[in-house]
PDB file of C-alpha atoms in Angstrom:
ATOM      1  CA  ILE A   1      14.061  20.945  37.411  1.00 51.00           C
ATOM      2  CA  MET A   2      13.738  20.807  33.602  1.00 56.00           C
ATOM      3  CA  GLU A   3      13.940  17.010  33.543  1.00 60.00           C
ATOM      4  CA  ASN A   4      10.954  17.023  35.906  1.00 81.00           C
ATOM      5  CA  ASN A   5       8.963  18.930  33.309  1.00 88.00           C
ATOM      6  CA  ILE A   6       9.522  16.120  30.806  1.00 90.00           C
ATOM      7  CA  ILE A   7       8.583  13.514  33.416  1.00 91.00           C
ATOM      8  CA  LYS A   8       5.420  15.485  34.288  1.00 92.00           C
ATOM      9  CA  LEU A   9       4.395  15.609  30.625  1.00 92.00           C
ATOM     10  CA  ILE A  10       4.999  11.875  30.212  1.00 93.00           C
ATOM     11  CA  SER A  11       2.924  11.255  33.332  1.00 93.00           C
ATOM     12  CA  LYS A  12       0.080  13.335  31.845  1.00 93.00           C
ATOM     13  CA  ILE A  13       0.232  11.226  28.681  1.00 94.00           C
ATOM     14  CA  GLY A  14      -0.106   8.126  30.861  1.00 92.00           C
ATOM     15  CA  GLU A  15      -3.195   9.565  32.528  1.00 91.00           C
ATOM     16  CA  GLU A  16      -4.735  10.391  29.153  1.00 90.00           C
ATOM     17  CA  PHE A  17      -4.032   6.851  27.916  1.00 90.00           C
ATOM     18  CA  GLU A  18      -5.973   5.413  30.856  1.00 88.00           C
ATOM     19  CA  ASN A  19      -9.026   7.392  29.738  1.00 85.00           C
ATOM     20  CA  VAL A  20      -8.415   6.463  26.109  1.00 94.00           C
ATOM     21  CA  GLU A  21      -8.650   2.742  26.853  1.00 92.00           C
ATOM     22  CA  ILE A  22     -12.007   3.140  28.574  1.00 93.00           C
ATOM     23  CA  ASP A  23     -13.522   5.293  25.841  1.00 95.00           C
ATOM     24  CA  ALA A  24     -12.057   3.132  23.066  1.00 95.00           C
ATOM     25  CA  SER A  25     -13.861   0.114  24.490  1.00 96.00           C
ATOM     26  CA  LYS A  26     -17.107   2.059  24.792  1.00 96.00           C
ATOM     27  CA  PHE A  27     -16.764   3.342  21.222  1.00 96.00           C
ATOM     28  CA  ILE A  28     -16.172  -0.157  19.849  1.00 97.00           C
ATOM     29  CA  GLU A  29     -19.369  -1.213  21.625  1.00 97.00           C
ATOM     30  CA  GLY A  30     -21.251   1.471  19.701  1.00 97.00           C
ATOM     31  CA  ASN A  31     -21.121   4.549  21.944  1.00 97.00           C
ATOM     32  CA  ASN A  32     -20.502   7.458  19.553  1.00 97.00           C
ATOM     33  CA  SER A  33     -20.059   9.959  22.391  1.00 97.00           C
ATOM     34  CA  ALA A  34     -17.101   7.882  23.575  1.00 96.00           C
ATOM     35  CA  GLY A  35     -15.659   8.205  20.060  1.00 96.00           C
ATOM     36  CA  THR A  36     -15.794  11.976  20.342  1.00 96.00           C
ATOM     37  CA  ARG A  37     -14.045  11.851  23.714  1.00 95.00           C
ATOM     38  CA  LEU A  38     -11.490   9.432  22.284  1.00 95.00           C
ATOM     39  CA  ARG A  39     -10.628  11.820  19.462  1.00 96.00           C
ATOM     40  CA  LYS A  40     -10.321  14.715  21.927  1.00 95.00           C
ATOM     41  CA  GLN A  41      -8.038  12.686  24.207  1.00 95.00           C
ATOM     42  CA  MET A  42      -5.853  11.605  21.299  1.00 96.00           C
ATOM     43  CA  GLN A  43      -5.461  15.267  20.309  1.00 97.00           C
ATOM     44  CA  ALA A  44      -4.417  16.079  23.882  1.00 95.00           C
ATOM     45  CA  ILE A  45      -1.844  13.252  23.750  1.00 96.00           C
ATOM     46  CA  LYS A  46      -0.538  14.578  20.447  1.00 97.00           C
ATOM     47  CA  ASN A  47      -0.156  18.051  21.961  1.00 97.00           C
ATOM     48  CA  LEU A  48       1.621  16.665  25.037  1.00 96.00           C
ATOM     49  CA  ALA A  49       3.969  14.679  22.799  1.00 96.00           C
ATOM     50  CA  GLN A  50       4.792  17.873  20.901  1.00 97.00           C
ATOM     51  CA  GLU A  51       5.492  19.683  24.173  1.00 96.00           C
ATOM     52  CA  ILE A  52       7.902  16.906  25.136  1.00 95.00           C
ATOM     53  CA  ARG A  53       9.666  17.151  21.765  1.00 95.00           C
ATOM     54  CA  VAL A  54      10.074  20.926  22.156  1.00 95.00           C
ATOM     55  CA  GLU A  55      11.317  20.601  25.742  1.00 91.00           C
ATOM     56  CA  VAL A  56      13.859  17.918  24.830  1.00 91.00           C
ATOM     57  CA  GLN A  57      15.175  20.038  21.950  1.00 92.00           C
ATOM     58  CA  LYS A  58      15.347  23.074  24.220  1.00 90.00           C
ATOM     59  CA  GLN A  59      17.383  21.143  26.802  1.00 87.00           C
ATOM     60  CA  LYS A  60      19.677  19.742  24.121  1.00 89.00           C
ATOM     61  CA  ASN A  61      20.318  23.265  22.821  1.00 89.00           C
ATOM     62  CA  GLU A  62      21.036  24.591  26.315  1.00 86.00           C
ATOM     63  CA  VAL A  63      23.702  21.923  26.779  1.00 79.00           C
ATOM     64  CA  LEU A  64      25.381  22.920  23.519  1.00 76.00           C
ATOM     65  CA  ILE A  65      25.554  26.613  24.443  1.00 64.00           C
TER      66      ILE A  65
END
């Protein structure tokens, strides 16, 4: 069940990246609102990546105990 949590988080990152590509293109074309969304999405990806790091460490520690 715990491995599924990591997979779910990675899947969420993938979904965020799909949105990032769209907004990155719009921002490059001059849409500043897309830049704001892009920054927000990148923050969400950063937070998801941190959650994955914590979960992996937690699982590693559980194996050692």
